[in-house]
CSV table of C-alpha atoms and ligand atoms in Angstrom, one decimal:
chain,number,residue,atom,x,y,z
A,846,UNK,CA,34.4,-46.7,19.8
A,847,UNK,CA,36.0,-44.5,16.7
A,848,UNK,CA,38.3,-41.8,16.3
A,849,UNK,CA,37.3,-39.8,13.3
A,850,UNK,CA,40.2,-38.0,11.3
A,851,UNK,CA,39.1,-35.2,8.2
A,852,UNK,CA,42.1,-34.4,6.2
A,853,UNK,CA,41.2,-31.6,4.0
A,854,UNK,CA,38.1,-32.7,2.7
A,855,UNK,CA,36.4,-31.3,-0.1
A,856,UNK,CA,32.8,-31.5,-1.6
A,857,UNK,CA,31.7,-30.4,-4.5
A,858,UNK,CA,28.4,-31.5,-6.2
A,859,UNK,CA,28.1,-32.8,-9.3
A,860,UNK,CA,26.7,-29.2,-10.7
A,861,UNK,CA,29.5,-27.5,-9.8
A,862,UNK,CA,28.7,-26.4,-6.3
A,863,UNK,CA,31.9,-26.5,-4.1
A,864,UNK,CA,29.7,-26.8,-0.5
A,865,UNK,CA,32.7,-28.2,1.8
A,866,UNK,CA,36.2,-26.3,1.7
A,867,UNK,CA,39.1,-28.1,3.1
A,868,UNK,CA,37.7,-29.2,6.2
A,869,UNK,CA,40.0,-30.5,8.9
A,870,UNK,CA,39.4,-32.2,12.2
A,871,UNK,CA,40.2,-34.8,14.8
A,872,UNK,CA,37.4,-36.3,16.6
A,873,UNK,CA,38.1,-37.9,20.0
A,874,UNK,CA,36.9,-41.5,20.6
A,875,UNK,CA,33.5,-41.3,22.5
A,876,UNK,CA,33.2,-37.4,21.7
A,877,UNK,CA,30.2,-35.2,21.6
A,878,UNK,CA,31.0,-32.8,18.3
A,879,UNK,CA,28.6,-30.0,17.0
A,880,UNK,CA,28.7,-28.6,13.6
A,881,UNK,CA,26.7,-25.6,13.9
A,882,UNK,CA,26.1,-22.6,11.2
A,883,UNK,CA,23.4,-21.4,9.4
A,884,UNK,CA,21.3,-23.1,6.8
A,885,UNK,CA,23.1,-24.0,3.8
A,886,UNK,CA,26.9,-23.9,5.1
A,887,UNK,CA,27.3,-27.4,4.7
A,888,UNK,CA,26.3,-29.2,7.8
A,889,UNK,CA,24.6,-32.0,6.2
A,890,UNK,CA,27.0,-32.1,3.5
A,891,UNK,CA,29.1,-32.8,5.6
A,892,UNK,CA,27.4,-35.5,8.1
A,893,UNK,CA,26.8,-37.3,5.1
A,894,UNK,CA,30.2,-37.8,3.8
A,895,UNK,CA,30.8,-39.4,7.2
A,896,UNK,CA,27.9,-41.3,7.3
A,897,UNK,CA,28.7,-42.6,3.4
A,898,UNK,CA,25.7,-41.3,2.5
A,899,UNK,CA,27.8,-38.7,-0.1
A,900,UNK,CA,31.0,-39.6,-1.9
A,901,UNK,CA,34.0,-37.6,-0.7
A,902,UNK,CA,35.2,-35.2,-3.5
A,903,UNK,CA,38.7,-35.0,-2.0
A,904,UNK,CA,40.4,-35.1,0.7
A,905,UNK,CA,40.9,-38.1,3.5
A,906,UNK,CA,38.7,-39.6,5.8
A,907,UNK,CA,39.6,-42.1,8.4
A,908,UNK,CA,37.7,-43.6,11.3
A,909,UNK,CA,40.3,-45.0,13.9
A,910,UNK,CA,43.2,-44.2,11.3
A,911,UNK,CA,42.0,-46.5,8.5
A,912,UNK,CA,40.6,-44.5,5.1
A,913,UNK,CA,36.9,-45.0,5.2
A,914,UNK,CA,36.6,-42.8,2.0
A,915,UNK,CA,35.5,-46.2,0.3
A,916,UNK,CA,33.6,-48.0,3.1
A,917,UNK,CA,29.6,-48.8,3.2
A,918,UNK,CA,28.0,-47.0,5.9
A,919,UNK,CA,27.5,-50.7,7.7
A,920,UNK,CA,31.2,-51.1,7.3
A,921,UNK,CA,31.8,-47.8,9.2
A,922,UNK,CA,29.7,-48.8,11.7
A,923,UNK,CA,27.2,-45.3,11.9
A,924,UNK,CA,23.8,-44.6,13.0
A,925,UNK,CA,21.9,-41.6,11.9
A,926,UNK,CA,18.8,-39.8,13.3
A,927,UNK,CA,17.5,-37.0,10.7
A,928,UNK,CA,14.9,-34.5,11.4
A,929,UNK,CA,12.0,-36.2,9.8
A,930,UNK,CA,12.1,-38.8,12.1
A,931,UNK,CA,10.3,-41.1,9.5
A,932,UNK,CA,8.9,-44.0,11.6
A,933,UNK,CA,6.6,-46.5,10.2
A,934,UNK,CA,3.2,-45.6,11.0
A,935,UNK,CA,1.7,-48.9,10.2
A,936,UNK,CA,4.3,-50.5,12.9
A,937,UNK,CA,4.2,-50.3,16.2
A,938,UNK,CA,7.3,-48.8,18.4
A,939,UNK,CA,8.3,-52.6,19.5
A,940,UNK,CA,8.1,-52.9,15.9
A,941,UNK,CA,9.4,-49.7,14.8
A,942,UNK,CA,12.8,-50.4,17.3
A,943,UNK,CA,13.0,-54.1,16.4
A,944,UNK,CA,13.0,-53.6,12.3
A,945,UNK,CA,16.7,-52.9,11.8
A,946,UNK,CA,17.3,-55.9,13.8
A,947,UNK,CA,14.7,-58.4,12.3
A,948,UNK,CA,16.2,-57.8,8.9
A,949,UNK,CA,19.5,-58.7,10.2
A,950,UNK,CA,17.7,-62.3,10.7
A,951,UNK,CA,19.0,-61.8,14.3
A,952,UNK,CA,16.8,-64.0,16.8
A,953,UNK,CA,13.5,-63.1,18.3
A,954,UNK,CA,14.8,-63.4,22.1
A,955,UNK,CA,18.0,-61.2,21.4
A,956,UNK,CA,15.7,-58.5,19.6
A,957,UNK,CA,13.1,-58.8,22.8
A,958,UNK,CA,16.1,-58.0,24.9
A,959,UNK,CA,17.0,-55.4,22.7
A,960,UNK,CA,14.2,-53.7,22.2
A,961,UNK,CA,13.7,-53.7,26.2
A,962,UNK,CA,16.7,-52.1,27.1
A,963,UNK,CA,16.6,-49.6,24.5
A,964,UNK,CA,12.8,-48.9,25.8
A,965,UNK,CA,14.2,-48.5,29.0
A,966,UNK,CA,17.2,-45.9,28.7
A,967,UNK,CA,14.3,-43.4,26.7
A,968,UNK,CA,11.5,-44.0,29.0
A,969,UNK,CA,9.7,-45.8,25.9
A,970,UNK,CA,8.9,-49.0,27.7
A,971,UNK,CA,4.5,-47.6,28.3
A,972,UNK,CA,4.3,-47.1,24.7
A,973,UNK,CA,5.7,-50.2,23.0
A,974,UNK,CA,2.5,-51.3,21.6
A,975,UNK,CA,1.4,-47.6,20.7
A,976,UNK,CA,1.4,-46.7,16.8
A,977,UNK,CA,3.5,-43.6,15.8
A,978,UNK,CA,0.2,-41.5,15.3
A,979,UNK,CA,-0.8,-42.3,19.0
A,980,UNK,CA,2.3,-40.5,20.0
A,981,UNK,CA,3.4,-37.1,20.6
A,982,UNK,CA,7.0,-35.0,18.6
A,983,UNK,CA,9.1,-35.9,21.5
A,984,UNK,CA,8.0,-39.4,21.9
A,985,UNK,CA,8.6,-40.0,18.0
A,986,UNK,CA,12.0,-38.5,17.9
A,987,UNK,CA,12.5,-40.7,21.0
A,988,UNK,CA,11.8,-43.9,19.0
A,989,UNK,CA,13.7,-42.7,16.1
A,990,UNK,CA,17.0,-42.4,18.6
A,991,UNK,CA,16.0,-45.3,19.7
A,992,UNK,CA,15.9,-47.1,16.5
A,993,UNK,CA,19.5,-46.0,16.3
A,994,UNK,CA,20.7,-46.3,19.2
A,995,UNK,CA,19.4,-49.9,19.2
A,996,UNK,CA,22.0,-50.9,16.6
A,997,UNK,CA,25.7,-51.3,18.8
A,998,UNK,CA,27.6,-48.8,16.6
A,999,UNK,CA,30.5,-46.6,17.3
A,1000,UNK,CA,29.9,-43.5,16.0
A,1001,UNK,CA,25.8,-41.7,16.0
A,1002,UNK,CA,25.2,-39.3,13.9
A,1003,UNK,CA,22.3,-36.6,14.0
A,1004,UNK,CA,21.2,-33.9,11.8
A,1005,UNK,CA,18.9,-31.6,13.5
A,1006,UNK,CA,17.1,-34.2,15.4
A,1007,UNK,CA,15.0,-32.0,17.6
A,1008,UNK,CA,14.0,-29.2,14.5
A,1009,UNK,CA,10.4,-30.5,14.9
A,1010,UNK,CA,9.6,-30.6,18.4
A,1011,UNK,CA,8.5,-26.7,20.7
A,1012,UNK,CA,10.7,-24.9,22.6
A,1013,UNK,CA,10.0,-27.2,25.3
A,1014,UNK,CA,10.6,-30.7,24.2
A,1015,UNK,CA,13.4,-29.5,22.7
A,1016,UNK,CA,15.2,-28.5,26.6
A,1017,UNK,CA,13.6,-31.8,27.4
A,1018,UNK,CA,14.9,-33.7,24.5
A,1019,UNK,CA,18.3,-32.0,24.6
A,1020,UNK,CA,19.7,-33.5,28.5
A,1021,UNK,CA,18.2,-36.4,27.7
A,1022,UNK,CA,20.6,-37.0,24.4
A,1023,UNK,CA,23.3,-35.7,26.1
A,1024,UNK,CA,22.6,-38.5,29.0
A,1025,UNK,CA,22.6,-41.2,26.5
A,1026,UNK,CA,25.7,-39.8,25.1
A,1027,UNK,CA,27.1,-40.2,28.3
A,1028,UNK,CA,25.7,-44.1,28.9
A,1029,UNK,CA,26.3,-44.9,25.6
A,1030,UNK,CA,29.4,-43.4,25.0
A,1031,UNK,CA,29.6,-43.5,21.0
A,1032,UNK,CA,31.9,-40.8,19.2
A,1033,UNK,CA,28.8,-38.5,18.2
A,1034,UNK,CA,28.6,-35.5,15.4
A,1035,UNK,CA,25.9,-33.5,16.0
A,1036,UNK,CA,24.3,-31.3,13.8
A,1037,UNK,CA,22.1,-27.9,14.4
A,1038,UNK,CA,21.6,-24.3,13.2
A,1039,UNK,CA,20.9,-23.7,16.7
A,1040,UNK,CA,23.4,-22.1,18.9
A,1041,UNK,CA,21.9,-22.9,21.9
A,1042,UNK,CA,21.8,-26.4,21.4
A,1043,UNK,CA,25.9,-26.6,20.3
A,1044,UNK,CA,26.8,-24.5,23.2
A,1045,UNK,CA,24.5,-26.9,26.0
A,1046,UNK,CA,25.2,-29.9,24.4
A,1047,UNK,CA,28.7,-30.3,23.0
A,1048,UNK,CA,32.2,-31.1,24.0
A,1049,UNK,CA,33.6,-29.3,21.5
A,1050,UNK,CA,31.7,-27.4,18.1
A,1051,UNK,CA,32.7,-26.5,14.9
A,1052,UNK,CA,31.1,-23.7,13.8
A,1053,UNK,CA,31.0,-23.5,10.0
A,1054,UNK,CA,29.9,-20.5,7.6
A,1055,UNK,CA,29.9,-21.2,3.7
A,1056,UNK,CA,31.5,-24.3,3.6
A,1057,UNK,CA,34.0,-23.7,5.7
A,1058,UNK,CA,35.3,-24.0,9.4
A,1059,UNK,CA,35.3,-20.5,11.2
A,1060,UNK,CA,36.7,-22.2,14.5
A,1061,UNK,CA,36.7,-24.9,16.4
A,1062,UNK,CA,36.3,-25.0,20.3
A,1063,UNK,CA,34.4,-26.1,23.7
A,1064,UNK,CA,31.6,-24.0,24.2
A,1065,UNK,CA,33.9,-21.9,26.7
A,1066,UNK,CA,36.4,-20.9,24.4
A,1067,UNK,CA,34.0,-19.7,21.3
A,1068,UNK,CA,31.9,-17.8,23.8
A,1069,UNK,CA,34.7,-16.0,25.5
A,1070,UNK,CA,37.8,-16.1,22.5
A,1071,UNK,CA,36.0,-15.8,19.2
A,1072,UNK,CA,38.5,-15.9,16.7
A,1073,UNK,CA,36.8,-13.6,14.0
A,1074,UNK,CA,33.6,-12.0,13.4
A,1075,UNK,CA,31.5,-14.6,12.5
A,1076,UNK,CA,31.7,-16.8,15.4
A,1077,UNK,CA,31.5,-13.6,17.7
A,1078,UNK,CA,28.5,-13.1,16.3
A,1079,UNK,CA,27.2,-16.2,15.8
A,1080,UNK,CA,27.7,-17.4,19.1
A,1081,UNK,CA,25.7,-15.6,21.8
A,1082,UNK,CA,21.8,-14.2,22.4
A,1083,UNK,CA,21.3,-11.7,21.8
A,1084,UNK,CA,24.3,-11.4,19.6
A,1085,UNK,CA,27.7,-9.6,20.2
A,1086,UNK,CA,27.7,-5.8,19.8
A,1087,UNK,CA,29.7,-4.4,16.8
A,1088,UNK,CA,31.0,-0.6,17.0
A,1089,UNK,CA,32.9,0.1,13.8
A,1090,UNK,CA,35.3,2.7,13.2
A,1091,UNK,CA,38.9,3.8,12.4
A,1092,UNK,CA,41.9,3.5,14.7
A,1093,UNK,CA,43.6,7.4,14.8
A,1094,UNK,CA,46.1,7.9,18.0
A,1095,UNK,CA,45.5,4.4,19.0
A,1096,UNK,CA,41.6,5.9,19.7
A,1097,UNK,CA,38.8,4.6,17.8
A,1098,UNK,CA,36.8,7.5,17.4
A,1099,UNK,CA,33.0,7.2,16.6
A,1100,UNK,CA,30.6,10.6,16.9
A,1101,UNK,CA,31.2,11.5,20.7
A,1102,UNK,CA,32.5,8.1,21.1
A,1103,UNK,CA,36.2,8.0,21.5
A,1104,UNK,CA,37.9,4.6,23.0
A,1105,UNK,CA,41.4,4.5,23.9
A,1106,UNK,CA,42.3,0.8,22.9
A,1107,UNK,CA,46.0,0.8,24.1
A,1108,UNK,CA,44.8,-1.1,27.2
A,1109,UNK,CA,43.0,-3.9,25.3
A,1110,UNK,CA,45.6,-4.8,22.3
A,1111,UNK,CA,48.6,-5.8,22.4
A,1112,UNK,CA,50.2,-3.7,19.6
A,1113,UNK,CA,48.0,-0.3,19.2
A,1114,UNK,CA,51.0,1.5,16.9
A,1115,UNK,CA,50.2,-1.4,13.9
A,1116,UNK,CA,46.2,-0.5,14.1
A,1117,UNK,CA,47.0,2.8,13.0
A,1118,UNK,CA,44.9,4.1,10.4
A,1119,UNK,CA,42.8,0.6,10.2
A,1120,UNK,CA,39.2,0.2,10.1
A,1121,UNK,CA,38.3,-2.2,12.8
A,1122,UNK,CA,35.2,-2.8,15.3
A,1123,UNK,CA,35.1,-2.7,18.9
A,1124,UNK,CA,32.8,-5.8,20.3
A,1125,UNK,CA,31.3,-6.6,23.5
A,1126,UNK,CA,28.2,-8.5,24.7
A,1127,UNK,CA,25.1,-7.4,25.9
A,1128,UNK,CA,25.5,-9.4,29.1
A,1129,UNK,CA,29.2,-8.3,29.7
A,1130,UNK,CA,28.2,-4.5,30.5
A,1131,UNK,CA,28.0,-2.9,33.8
A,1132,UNK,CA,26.5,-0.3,35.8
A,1133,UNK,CA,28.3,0.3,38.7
A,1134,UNK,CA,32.5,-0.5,37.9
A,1135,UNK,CA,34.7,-0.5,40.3
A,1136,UNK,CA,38.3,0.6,39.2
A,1137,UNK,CA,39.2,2.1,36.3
A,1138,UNK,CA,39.5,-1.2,34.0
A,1139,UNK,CA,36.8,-0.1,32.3
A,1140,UNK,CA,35.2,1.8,29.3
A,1141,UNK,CA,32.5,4.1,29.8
A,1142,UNK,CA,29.5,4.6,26.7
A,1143,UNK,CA,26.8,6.4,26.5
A,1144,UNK,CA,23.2,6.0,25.0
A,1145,UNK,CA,20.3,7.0,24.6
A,1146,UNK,CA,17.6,4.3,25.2
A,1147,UNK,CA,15.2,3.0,22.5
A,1148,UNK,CA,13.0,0.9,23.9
A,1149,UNK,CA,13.2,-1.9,27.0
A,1150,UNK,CA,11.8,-5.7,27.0
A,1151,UNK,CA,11.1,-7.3,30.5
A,1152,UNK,CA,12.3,-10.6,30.0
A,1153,UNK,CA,11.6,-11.2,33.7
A,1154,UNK,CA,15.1,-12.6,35.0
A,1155,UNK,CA,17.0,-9.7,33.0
A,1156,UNK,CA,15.6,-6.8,30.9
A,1157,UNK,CA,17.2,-6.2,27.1
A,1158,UNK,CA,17.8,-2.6,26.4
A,1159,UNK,CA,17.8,-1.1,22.8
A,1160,UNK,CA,19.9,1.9,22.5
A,1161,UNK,CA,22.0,3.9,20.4
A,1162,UNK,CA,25.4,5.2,20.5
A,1163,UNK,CA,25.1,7.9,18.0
A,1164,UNK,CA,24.3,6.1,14.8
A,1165,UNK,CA,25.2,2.1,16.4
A,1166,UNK,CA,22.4,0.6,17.6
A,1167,UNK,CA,23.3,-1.6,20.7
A,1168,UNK,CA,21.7,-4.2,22.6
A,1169,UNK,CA,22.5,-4.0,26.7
A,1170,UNK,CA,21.1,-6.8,29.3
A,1171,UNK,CA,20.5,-5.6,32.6
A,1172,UNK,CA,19.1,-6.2,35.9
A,1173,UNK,CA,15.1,-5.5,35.7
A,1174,UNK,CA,15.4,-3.6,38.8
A,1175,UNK,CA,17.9,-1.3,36.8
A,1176,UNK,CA,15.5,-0.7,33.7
A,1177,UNK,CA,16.1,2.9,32.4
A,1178,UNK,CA,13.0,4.8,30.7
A,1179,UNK,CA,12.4,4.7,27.1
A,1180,UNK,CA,13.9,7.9,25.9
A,1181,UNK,CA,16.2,8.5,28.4
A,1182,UNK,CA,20.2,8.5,28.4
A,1183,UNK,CA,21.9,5.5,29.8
A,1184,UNK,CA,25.5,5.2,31.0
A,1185,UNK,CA,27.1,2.4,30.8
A,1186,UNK,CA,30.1,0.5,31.7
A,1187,UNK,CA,32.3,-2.0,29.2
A,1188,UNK,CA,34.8,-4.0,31.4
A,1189,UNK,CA,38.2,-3.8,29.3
A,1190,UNK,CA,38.2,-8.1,29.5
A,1191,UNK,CA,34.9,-7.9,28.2
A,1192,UNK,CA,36.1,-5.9,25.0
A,1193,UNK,CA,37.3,-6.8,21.7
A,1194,UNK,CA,38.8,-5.7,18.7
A,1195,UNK,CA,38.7,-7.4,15.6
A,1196,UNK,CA,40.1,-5.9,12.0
A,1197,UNK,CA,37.3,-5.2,9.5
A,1198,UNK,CA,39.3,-6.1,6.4
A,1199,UNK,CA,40.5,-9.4,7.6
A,1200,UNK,CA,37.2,-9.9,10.0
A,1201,UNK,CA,40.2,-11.7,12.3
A,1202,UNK,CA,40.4,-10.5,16.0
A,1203,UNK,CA,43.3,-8.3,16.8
A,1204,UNK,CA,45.4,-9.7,19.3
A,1205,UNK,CA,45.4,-9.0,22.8
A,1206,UNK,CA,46.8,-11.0,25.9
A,1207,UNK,CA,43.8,-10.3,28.4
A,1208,UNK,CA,42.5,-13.3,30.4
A,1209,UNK,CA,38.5,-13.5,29.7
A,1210,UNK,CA,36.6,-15.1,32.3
B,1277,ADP,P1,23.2,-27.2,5.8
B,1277,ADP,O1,22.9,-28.6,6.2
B,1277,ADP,O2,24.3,-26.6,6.5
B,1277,ADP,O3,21.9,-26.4,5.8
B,1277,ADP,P2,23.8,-28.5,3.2
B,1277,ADP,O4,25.0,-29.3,3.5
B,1277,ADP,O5,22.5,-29.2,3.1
B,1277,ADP,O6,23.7,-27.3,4.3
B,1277,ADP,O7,24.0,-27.7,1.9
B,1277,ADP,C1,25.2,-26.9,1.6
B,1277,ADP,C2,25.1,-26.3,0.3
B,1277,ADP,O8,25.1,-27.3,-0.7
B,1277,ADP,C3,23.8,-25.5,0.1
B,1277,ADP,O9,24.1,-24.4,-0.6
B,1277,ADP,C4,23.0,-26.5,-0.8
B,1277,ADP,O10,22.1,-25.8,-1.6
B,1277,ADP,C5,24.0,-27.2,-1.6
B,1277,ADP,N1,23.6,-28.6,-1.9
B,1277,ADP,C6,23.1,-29.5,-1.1
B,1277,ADP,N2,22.9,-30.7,-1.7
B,1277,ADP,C7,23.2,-30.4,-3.0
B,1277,ADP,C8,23.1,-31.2,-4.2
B,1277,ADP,N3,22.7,-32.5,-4.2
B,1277,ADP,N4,23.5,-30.6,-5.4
B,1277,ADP,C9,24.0,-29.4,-5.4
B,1277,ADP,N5,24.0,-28.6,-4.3
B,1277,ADP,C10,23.6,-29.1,-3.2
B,1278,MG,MG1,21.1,-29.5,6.8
């Protein structure tokens, strides 16, 4: 097992490109870790310095508090499944499992063993003698776990392993990685652009945006204490409502709109005169409050979409365009006004210049 340590790591490519800024991070022995961000923020950049794949510009890396800046991957002791799950097609999946092992020179009965158990944890064991194009996405991205997994390593690594299955392997493919996490128990760095995956999936994620770590978190604490902008908005489906405006009286005043936010921050007096935006999500609205905690908006509905278990409204707020979840039974006509209420724990304020959330001490649940 491994305990990874980044001390302010840095990559920049040999054309210049600085694509990881000063990344730090502790990784607990047998944790699940997702870095998760949009295409081009440095995920695999940064899976591959760990996986010795790609030198480390600067900064420290250590795997169980020796520097493993300089180590071969084999030295490190890693496994990595990539999104082209590249399997041999002209071997079969005993064959494609056992390969790794056989070049080892490690014995025929040890690799039959191995191959077995490996076959068994990932429901493999009908298909041994099948040829990759005899199989379907999710039993190839199988194998190509498996072909890791095979190897006794201490820390797996994965970038976007399930990019190429439907939505539906995918779910599938998802509890069945996080089971094998759990049997397995290797200190594992996931990688996905996917939201959904990080939050299911993950003890903790890092969620990264040009190069750099917004916030790091169990899927608990980015959903309900984003520290900034990006990972309120990033994190969440549909995402985070964003009203902006500026802060005069301690209101933020918007058209008709006017929001007392003394009850929600802590210090109202220093937001004086800043531009900031009040956030809440879709599925954190209500229709009939009880008390007074509460703000009340209203809109003027767009258009509705039946999802079947909840509807998703589209409405304005004078020139905002939100997006509301609500009960089916509750869907309001296109066209129509629609009242709404925004629990004051379910509301945010973060500063426009700084993008950082104002502070507030309400308890989020
Ligand atoms: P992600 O996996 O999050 O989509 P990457 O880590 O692959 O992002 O890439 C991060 C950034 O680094 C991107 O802007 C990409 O174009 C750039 N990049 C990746 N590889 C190289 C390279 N070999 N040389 C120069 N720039 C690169
Ligand atoms: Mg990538």
């Amino acid at each position: 097992m491994a305990q990874l340590t980044f001390k302010n790591i840095n990559k920049v490519y040999p054309n210049g490109f600085h694509a990881v800024h000063d990344f730090n991070l502790e990784i607990n022995d047998g944790e699940f870790i997702c870095l998760v961000g949009s295409s081009g923020c440095g995920k695999s950049t940064t899976l591959r310095m760990v996986a010795g794949l790609e030198d480390i510009t600067a900064g420290e890396f250590l795997i169980d508090g020796k520097l493993a800046n300089q180590m071969t991957s084999r030295e490190r002791g890693i496994a990595m499944v990539f999104q082209s799950y590249a399997l041999y097609p002209h071997l079969t999946v005993y064959e494609n499992l056992a390969f790794g092992l056989t070049l080892e020179g490690i014995d025929a009965d040890v690799i039959e063993e191995k191959v077995q158990a490996t076959a068994k944890i990932l429901g493999l064991e009908p298909y041994l003698d099948r040829f990759p194009r005899a199989l379907s996405g999710g039993q190839c991205q199988r194998v190509a776990v498996g072909r890791a997994l095979i190897r006794k390593v201490n820390i797996f690594l994965m970038d976007e392993p399930l990019s190429n299955l439907d939505a539906k392997q995918r779910v599938t493919m998802r509890s069945e990685i996080k089971q094998i996490h759990r049997s397995v128990g290797a200190t594992t760095i996931y990688v996905t652009h996917d939201q959904t995956e990080a939050m299911t999936m993950s003890d903790r994620i890092v969620v990264m945006n040009a190069g750099r770590i917004q916030q790091v978190g169990t899927p608990f604490e980015l959903y309900f204490y984003p520290r900034n902008l990006f990972v309120a908005g990033f994190i969440g489906e549909p995402p985070m409502n964003f009203i902006k405006g500026t802060v005069e009286g301690g209101k933020l005043t918007v058209g008709e709109l006017s929001l007392d936010l003394t009850p929600i921050v802590n210090d109202v007096a220093a937001l004086e005169g800043r531009k900031v935006v009040f956030a809440f999500r879709p599925e954190a609205i209500e229709l009939d409050p009880k008390g007074s905690d509460h703000y009340t908006i209203n809109s003027q509905v767009d258009l509705t979409e039946l999802l079947g278990d909840t509807t998703n409204v589209y409405a304005n707020v004078g020139d905002v365009n939100v997006i509301l979840k609500v009960n089916p039974h509750k869907t309001p006509a296109m066209g129509s006004g629609f009242s709404f209420a925004v629990p004051y724990k379910a509301a945010y304020v973060f500063d426009q210049e700084t993008e950082q959330i104002v502070e507030n001490s309400l308890e989020r649940h």
